[in-house]
mmCIF file of C-alpha atoms and ligand atoms in Angstrom:
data_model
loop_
_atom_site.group_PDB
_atom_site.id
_atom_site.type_symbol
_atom_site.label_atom_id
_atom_site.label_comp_id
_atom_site.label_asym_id
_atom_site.label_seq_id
_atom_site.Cartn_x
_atom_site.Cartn_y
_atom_site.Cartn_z
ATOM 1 C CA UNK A 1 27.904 159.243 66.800
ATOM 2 C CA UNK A 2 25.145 157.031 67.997
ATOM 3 C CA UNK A 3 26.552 153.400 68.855
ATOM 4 C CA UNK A 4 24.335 150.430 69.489
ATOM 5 C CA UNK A 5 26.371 147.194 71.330
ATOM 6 C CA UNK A 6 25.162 143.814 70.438
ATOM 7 C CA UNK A 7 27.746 140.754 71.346
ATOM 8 C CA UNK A 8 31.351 140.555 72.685
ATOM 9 C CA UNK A 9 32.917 143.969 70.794
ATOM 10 C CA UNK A 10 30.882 144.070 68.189
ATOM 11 C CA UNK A 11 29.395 147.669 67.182
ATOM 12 C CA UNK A 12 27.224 148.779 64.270
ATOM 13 C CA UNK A 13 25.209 151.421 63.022
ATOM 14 C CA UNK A 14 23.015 150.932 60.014
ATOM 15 C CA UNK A 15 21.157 153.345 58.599
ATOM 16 C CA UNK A 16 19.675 152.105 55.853
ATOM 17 C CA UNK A 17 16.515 154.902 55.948
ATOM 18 C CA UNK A 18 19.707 157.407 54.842
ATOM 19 C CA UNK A 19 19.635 155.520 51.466
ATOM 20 C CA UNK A 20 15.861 155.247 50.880
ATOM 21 C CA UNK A 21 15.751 158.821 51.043
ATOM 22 C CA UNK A 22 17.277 159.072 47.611
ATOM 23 C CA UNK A 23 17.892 155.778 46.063
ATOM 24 C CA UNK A 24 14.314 155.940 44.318
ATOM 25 C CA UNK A 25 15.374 159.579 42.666
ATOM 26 C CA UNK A 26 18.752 159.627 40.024
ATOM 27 C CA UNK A 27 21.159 161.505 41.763
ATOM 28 C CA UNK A 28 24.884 162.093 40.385
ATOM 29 C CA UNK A 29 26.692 159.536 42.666
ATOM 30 C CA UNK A 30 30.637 159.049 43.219
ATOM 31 C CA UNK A 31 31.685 156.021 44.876
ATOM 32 C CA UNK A 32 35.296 155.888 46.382
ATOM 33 C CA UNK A 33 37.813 153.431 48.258
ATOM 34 C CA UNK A 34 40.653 153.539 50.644
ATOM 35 C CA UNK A 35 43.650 154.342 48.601
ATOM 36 C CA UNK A 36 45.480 150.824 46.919
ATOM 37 C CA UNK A 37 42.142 149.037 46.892
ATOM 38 C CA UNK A 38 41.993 145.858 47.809
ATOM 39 C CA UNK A 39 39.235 143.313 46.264
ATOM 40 C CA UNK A 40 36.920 144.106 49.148
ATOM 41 C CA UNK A 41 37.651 147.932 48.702
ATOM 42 C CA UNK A 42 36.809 147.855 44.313
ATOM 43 C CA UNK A 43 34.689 144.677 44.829
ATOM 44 C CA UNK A 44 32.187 146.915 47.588
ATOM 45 C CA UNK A 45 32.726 150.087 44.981
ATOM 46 C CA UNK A 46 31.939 148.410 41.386
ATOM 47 C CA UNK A 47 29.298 145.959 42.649
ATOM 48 C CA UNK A 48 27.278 149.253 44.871
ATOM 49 C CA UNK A 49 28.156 151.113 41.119
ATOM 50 C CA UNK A 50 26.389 148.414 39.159
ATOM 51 C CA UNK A 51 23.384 148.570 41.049
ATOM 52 C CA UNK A 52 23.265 152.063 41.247
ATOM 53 C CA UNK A 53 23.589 152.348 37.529
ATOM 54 C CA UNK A 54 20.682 149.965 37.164
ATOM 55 C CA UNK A 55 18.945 151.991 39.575
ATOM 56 C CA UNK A 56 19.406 155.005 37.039
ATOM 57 C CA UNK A 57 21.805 156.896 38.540
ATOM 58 C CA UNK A 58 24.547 158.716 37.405
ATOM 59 C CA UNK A 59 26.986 157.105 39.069
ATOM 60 C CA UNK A 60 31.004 157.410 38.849
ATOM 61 C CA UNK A 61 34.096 155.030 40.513
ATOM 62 C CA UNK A 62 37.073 157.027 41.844
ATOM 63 C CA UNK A 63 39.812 155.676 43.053
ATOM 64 C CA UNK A 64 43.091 157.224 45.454
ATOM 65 C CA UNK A 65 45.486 155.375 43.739
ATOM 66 C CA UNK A 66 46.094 152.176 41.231
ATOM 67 C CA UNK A 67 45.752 148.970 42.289
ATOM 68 C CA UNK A 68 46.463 145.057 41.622
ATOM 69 C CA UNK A 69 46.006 144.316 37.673
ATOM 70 C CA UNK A 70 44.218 140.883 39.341
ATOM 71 C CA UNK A 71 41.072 143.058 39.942
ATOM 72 C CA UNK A 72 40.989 144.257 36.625
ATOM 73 C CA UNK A 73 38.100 141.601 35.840
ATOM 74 C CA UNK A 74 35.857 143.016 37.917
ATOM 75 C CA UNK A 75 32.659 144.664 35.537
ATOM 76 C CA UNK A 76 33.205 148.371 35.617
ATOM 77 C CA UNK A 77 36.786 148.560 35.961
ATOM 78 C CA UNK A 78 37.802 150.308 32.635
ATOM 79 C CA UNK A 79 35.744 153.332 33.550
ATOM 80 C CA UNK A 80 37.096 153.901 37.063
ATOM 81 C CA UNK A 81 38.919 156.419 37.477
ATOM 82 C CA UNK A 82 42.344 156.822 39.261
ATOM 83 C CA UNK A 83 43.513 159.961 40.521
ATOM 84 C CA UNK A 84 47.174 161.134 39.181
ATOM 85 C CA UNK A 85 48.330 164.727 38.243
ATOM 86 C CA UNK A 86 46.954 164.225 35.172
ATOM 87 C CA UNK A 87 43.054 163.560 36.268
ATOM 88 C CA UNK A 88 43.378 165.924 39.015
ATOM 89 C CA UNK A 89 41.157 168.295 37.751
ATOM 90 C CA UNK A 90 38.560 165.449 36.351
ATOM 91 C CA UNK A 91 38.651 163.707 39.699
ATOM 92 C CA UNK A 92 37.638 167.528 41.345
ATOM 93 C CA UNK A 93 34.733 167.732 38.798
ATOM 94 C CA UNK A 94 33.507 164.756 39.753
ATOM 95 C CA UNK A 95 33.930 165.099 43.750
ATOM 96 C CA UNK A 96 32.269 168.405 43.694
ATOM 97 C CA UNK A 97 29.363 168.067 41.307
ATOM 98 C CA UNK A 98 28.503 165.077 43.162
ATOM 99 C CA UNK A 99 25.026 164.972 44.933
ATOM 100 C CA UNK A 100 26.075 161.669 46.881
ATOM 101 C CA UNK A 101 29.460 160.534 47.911
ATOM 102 C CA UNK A 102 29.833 156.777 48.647
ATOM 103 C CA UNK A 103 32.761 156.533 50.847
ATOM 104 C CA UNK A 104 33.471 152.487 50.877
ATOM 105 C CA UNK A 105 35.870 150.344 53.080
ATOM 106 C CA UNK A 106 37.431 153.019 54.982
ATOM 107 C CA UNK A 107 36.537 155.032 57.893
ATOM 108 C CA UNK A 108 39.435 158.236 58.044
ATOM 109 C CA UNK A 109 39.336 160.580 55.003
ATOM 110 C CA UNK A 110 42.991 160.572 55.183
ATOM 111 C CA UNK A 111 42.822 156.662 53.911
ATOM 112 C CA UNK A 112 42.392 158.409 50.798
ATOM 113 C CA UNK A 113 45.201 160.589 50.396
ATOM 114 C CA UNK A 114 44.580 164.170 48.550
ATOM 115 C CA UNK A 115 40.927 163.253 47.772
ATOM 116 C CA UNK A 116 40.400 163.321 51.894
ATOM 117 C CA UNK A 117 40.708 167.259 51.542
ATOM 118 C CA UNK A 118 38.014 167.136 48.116
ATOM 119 C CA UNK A 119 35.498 164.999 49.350
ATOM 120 C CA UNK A 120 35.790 166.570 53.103
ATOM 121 C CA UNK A 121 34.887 170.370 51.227
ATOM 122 C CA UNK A 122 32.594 168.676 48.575
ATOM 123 C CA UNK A 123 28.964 170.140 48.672
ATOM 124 C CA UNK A 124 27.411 166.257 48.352
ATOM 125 C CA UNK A 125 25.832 164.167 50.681
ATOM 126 C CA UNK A 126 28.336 161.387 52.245
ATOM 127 C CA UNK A 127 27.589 157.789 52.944
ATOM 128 C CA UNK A 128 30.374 155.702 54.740
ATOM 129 C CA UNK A 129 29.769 151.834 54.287
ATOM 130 C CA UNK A 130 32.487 150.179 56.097
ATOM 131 C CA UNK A 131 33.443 147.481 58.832
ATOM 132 C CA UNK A 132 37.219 148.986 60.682
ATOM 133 C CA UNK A 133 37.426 150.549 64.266
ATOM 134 C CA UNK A 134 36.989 153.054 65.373
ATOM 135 C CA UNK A 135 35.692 155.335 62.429
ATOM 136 C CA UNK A 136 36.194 159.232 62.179
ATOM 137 C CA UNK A 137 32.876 161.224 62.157
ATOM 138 C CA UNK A 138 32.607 162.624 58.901
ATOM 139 C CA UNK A 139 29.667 161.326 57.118
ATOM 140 C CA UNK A 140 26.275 162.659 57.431
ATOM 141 C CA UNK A 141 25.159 158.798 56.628
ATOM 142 C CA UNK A 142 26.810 155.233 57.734
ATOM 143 C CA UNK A 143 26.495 151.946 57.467
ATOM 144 C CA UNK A 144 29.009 150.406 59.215
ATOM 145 C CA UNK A 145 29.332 146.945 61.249
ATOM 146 C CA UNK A 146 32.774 146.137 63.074
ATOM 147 C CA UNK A 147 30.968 142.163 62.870
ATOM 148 C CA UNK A 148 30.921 142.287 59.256
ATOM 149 C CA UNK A 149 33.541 140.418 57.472
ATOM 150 C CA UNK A 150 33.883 142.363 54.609
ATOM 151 C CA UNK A 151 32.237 145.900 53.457
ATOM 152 C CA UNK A 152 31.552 143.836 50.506
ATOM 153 C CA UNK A 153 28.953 142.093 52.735
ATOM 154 C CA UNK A 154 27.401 145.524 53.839
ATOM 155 C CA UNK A 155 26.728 146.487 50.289
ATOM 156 C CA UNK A 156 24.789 143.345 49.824
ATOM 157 C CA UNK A 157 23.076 144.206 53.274
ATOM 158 C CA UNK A 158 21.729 147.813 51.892
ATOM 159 C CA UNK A 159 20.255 146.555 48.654
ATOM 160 C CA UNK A 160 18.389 143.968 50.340
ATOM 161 C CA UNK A 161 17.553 146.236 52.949
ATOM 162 C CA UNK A 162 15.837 148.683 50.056
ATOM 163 C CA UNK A 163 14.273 145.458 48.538
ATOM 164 C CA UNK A 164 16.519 145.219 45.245
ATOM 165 C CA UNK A 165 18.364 141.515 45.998
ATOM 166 C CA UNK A 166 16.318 140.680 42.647
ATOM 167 C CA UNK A 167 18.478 143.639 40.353
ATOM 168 C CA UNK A 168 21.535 141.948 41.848
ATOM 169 C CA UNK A 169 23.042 140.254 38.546
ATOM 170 C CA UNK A 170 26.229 138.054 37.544
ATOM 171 C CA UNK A 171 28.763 140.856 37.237
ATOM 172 C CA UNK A 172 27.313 142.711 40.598
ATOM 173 C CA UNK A 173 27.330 139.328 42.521
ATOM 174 C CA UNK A 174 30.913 138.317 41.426
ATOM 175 C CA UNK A 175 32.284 141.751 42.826
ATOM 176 C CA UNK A 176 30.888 141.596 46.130
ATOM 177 C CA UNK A 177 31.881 137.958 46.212
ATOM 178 C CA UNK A 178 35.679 138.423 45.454
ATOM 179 C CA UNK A 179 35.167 141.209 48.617
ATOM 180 C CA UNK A 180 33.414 138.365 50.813
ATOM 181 C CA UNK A 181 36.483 135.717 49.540
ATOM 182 C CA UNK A 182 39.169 137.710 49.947
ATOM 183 C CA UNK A 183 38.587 139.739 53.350
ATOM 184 C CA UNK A 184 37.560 136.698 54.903
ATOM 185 C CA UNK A 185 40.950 135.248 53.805
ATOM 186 C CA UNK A 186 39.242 132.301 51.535
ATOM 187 C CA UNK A 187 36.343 131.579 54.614
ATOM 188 C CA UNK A 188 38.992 130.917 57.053
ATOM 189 C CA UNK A 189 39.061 133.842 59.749
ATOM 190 C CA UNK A 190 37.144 133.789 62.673
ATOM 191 C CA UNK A 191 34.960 136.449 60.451
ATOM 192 C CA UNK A 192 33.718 133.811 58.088
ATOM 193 C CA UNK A 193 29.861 133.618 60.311
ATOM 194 C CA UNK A 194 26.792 132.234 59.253
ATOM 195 C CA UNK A 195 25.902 135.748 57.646
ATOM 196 C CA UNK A 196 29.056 135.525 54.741
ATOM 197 C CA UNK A 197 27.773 131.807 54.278
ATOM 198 C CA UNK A 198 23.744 133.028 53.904
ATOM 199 C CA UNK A 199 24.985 136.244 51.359
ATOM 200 C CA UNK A 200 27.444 133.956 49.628
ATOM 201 C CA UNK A 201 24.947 131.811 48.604
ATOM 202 C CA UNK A 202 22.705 133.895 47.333
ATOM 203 C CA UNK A 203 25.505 135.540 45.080
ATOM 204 C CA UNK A 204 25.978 132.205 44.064
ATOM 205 C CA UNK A 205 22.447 131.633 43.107
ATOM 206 C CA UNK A 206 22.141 135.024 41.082
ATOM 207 C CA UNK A 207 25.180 133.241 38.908
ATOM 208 C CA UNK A 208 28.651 134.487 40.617
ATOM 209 C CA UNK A 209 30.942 132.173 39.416
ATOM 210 C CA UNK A 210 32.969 131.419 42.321
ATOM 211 C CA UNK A 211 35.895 129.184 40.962
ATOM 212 C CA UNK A 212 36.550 132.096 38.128
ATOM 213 C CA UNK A 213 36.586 134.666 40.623
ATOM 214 C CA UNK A 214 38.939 132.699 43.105
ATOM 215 C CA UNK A 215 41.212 131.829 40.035
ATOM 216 C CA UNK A 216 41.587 135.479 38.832
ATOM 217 C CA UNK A 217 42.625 135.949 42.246
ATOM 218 C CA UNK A 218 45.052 133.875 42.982
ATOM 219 C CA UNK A 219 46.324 131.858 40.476
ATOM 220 C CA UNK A 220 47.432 134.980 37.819
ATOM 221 C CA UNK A 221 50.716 135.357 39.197
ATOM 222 C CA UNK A 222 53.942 136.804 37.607
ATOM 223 C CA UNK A 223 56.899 134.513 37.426
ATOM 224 C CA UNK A 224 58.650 137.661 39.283
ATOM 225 C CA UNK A 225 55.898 137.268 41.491
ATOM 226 C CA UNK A 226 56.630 134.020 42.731
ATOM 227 C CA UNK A 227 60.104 134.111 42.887
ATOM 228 C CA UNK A 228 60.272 137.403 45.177
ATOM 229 C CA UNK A 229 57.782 135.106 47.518
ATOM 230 C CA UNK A 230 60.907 132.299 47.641
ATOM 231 C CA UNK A 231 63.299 135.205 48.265
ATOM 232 C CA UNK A 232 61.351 137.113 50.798
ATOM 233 C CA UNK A 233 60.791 133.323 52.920
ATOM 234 C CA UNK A 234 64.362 132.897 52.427
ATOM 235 C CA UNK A 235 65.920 136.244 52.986
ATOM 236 C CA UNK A 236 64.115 138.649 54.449
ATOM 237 C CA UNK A 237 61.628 136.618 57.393
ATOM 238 C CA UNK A 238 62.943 136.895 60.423
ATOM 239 C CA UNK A 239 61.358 134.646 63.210
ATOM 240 C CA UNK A 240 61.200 135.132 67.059
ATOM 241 C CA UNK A 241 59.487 132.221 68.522
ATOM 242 C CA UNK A 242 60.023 133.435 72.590
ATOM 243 C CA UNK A 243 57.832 136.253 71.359
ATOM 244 C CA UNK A 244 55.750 134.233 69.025
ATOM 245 C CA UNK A 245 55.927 136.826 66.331
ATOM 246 C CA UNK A 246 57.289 136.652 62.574
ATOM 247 C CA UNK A 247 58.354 140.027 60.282
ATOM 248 C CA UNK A 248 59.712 140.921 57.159
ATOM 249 C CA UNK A 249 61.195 143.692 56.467
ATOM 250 C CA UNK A 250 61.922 144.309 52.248
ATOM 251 C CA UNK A 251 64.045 147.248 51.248
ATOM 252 C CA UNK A 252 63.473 149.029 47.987
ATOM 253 C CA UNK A 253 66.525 147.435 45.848
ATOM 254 C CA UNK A 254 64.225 144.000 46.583
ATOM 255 C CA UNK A 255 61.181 145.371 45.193
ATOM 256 C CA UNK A 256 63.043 146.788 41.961
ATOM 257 C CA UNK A 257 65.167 143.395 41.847
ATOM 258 C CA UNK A 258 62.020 141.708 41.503
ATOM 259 C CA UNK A 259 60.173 144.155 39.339
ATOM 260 C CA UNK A 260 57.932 144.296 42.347
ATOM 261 C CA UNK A 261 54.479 145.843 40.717
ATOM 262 C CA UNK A 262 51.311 147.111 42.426
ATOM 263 C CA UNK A 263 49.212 144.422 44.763
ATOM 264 C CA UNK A 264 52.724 142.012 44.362
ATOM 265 C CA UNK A 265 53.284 141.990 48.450
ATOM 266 C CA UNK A 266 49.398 141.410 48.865
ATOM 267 C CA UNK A 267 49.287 138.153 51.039
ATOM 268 C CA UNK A 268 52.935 137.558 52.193
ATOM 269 C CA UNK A 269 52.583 138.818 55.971
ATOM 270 C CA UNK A 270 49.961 135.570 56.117
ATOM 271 C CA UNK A 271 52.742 132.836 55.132
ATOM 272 C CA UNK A 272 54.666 134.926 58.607
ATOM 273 C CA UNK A 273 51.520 134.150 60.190
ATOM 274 C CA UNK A 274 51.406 130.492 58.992
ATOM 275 C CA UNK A 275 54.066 129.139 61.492
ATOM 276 C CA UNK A 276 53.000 126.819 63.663
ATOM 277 C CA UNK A 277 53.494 129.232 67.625
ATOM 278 C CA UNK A 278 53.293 132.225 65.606
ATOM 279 C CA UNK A 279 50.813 135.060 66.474
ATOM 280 C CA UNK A 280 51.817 138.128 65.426
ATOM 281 C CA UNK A 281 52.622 138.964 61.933
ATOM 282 C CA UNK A 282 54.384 141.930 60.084
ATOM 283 C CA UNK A 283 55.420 143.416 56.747
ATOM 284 C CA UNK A 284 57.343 146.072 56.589
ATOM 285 C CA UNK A 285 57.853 147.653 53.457
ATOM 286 C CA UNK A 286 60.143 150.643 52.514
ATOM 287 C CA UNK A 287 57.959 151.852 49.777
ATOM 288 C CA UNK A 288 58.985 155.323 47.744
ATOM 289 C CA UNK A 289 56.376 157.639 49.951
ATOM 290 C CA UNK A 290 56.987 156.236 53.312
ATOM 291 C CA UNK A 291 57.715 152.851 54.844
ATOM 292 C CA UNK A 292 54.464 150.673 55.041
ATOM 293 C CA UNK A 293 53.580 148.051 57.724
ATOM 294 C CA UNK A 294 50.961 145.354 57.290
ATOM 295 C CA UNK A 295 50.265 143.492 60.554
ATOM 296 C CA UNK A 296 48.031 140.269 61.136
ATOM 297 C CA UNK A 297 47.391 138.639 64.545
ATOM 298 C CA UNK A 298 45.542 135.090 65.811
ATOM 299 C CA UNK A 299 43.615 135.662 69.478
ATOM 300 C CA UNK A 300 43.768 138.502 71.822
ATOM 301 C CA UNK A 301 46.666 140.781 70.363
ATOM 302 C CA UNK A 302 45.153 143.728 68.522
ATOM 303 C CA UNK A 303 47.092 144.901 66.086
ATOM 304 C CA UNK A 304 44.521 147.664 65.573
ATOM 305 C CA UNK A 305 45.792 149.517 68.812
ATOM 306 C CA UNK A 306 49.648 148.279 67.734
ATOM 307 C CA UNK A 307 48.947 150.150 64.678
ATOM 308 C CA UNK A 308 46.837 153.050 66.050
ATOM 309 C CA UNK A 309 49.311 154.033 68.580
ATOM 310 C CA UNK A 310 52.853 153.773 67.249
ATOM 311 C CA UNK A 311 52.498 153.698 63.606
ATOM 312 C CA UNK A 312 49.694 156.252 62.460
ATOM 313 C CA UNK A 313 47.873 153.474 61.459
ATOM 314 C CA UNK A 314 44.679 151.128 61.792
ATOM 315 C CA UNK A 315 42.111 148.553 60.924
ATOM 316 C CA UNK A 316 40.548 145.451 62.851
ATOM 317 C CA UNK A 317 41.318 143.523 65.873
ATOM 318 C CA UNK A 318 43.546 140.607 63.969
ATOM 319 C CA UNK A 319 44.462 142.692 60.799
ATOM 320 C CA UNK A 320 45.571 146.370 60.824
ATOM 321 C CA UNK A 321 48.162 148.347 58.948
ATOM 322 C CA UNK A 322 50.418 151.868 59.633
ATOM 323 C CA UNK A 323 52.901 153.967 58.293
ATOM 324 C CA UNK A 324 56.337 155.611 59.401
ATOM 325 C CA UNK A 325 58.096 158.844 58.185
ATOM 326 C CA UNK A 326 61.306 157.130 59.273
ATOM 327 C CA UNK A 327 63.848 154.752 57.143
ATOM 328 C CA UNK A 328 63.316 151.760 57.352
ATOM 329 C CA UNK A 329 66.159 150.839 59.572
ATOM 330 C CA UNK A 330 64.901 153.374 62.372
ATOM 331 C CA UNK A 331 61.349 151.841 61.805
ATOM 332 C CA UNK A 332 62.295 148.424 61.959
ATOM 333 C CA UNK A 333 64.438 148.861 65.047
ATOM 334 C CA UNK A 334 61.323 150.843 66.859
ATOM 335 C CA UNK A 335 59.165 147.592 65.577
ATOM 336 C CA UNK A 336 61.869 145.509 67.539
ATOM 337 C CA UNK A 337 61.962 147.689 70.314
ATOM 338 C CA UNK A 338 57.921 147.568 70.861
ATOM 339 C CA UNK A 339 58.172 143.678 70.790
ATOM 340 C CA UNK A 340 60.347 143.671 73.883
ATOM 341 C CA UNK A 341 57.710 146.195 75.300
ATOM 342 C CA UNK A 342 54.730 144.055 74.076
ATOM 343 C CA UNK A 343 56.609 140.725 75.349
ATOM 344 C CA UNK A 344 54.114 139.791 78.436
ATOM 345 C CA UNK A 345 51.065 140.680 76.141
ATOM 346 C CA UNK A 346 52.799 138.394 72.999
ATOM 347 C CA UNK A 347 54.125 135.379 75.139
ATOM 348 C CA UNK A 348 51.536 135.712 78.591
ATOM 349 C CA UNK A 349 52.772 133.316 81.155
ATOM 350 C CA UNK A 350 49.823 130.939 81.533
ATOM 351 C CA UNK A 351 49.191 130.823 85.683
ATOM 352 C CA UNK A 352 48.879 127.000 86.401
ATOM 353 C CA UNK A 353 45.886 126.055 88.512
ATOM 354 C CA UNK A 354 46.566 123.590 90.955
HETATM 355 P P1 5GP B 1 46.741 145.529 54.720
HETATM 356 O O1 5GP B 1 47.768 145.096 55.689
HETATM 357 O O2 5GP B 1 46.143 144.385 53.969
HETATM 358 O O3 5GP B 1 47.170 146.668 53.862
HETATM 359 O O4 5GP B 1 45.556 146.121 55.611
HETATM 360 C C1 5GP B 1 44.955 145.388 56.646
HETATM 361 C C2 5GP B 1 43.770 146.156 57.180
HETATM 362 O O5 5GP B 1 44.215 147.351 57.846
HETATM 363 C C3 5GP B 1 42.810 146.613 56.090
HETATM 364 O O6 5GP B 1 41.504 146.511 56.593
HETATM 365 C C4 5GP B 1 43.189 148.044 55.843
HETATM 366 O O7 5GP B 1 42.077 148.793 55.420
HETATM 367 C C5 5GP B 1 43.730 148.519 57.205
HETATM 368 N N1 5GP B 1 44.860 149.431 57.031
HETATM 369 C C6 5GP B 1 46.001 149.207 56.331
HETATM 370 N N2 5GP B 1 46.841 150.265 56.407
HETATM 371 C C7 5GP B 1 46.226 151.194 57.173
HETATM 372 C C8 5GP B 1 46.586 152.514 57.613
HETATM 373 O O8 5GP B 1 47.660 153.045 57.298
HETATM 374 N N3 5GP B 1 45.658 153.157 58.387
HETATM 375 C C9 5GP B 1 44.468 152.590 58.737
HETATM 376 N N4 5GP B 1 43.617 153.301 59.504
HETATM 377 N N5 5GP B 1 44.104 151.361 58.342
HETATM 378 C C10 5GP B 1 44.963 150.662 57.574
HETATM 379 MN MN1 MN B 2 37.351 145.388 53.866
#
């Protein structure tokens, strides 16, 4: 793949001439997201899908897997379509009848479980629209940017780039905002540039309402909810402030205890993160399928490599994630292990200048 360099790290390539070619013609178009989709992930996928539609295409949402009932606002949501044993066969229709595959927020086909295999031997045309590291090569279009925030912000990018901002309505605008929001953790990261501030208020000028969106965010949580936050800071947080880093580790009886649901644990490695000397952040999850790890970072420690090469994993510089076959005892131990490893690169000595 072509690269071009522009700043400190930052890479991009955006091909926005791969999308005139047959955004002017309807085309049958499936639009999918890394599996549990976060607000970025559906936001990117129902606000592209709401254009398109206008656009006249036929255009479909798939999805790898559930996710949080607090996107369920989102326009477009009741007709997406989540892959199970039971739409197996509806989700293969779909994939391979396709004339354009919108792959959205990801940049591995095996971020979206058993659809990697359908869209990878689907017939379409493939778009990848993302903003993670170091993506795999399997698109025959991308627009990607490793300086956008959120992908959320890309989508906006390509239908101004094809001259549409004007078709961009309410519903549309509120989607890619909640992406903008949320992957730029409320305008707070390093992230947040002058570029999420310019698309932002456009969105806000076509009529995204930005206090409903932020609201049906955050503030819709379960009492469960809450109280497995208060026993998670209590119980399971374990701090090591030589090595400047903060974990939890939550076993399965605490996620049943709690009647833990889908998008529940979304957030918690940032209140690790929140400690004042603290700059590197983990969750680690013993979920039914494998154990999951969320990792977050401040400055120079890049939990993307962390996560790339000892836990199968990936993402950006400051917030990555991975997965381990092993229990979660083994994995957690391997996670302490790697600390004592990383120790120079968590806690550098500072060399005084005299
Ligand atoms: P989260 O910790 O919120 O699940 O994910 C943080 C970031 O890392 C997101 O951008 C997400 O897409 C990415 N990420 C999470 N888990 C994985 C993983 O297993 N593999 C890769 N490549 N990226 C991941
Ligand atoms: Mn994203």
């Amino acid at each position: 793949m072509d690269r071009c360099y522009v700043g400190i790290g930052q890479l991009f390539m955006k091909d926005i001439k791969g999308f005139e070619k047959w955004i002017n013609t309807p085309q049958k178009v499936v639009l999918t997201m890394h599996h549990k989709p976060d607000a970025d992930a559906l936001g990117s996928a129902l606000g592209f899908a709401g254009y398109l539609k206008l656009k006249g295409h036929d255009v479909s949402v798939v999805a790898p897997t559930d996710y949080p009932s607090f996107l369920y606002w989102m326009s477009g949501n009741e007709a997406v379509l989540i892959y199970s044993s039971k739409t197996e066969a509806a989700v293969r229709d779909k994939i391979n009848g396709a004339d354009v595959i919108v792959c959205l927020d990801f940049n591995s086909l095996s971020r979206i479980n058993e659809l990697g295999t359908m869209v990878a031997e689907a017939p379409g045309w493939k778009a990848m629209v993302d903003h993670h590291l170091e993506p795999d090569d399997f698109a025959d279009v991308t627009f990607w940017d490793t300086g956008a925030a959120a992908t959320a912000e890309l989508v906006y990018e390509i239908i101004e780039g094809l001259g549409d901002v004007g078709m961009i309505n309410a519903a549309i605008a509120e989607a890619l905002y909640a992406g903008i929001m949320t992957d730029t953790g409320s305008f707070k990261h390093p992230n947040t540039t002058k570029n999420v501030f310019r698309i932002c208020a456009e969105l806000v000028s076509i009529g995204a309402n930005t206090s409903k969106v932020a609201t049906s965010i955050y503030d819709t949580n379960s009492v469960d909810r809450v109280k497995f936050l208060g026993f998670a800071l209590n119980e399971r947080l374990k701090i090591n402030l030589e090595l400047k880093t903060a974990y939890f580790c939550i076993t399965r009886e605490d996620l049943k205890r709690f009647n833990s649901k889908t998008g529940d644990t979304e957030g918690l490695v940032n209140y690790a993160l929140s400690i004042e000397g603290i700059n590197f952040a983990a969750l680690i999850i013993d979920r039914t399928e494998a154990v999951k790890m969320s990792f977050r970072s401040t400055g120079s420690f890049s939990v993307n490599e962390f996560a790339k090469k000892h836990f199968n994993g990936g993402g950006h510089k400051n917030a990555a994630g991975g997965r381990s076959e092993d229990s979660l005892q083994v994995t957690v131990e391997k996670f302490e292990s790697l600390l004592l490893e990383y120790k120079s690169e968590l806690n550098p000595i500072k060399e005084t200048i005299l």
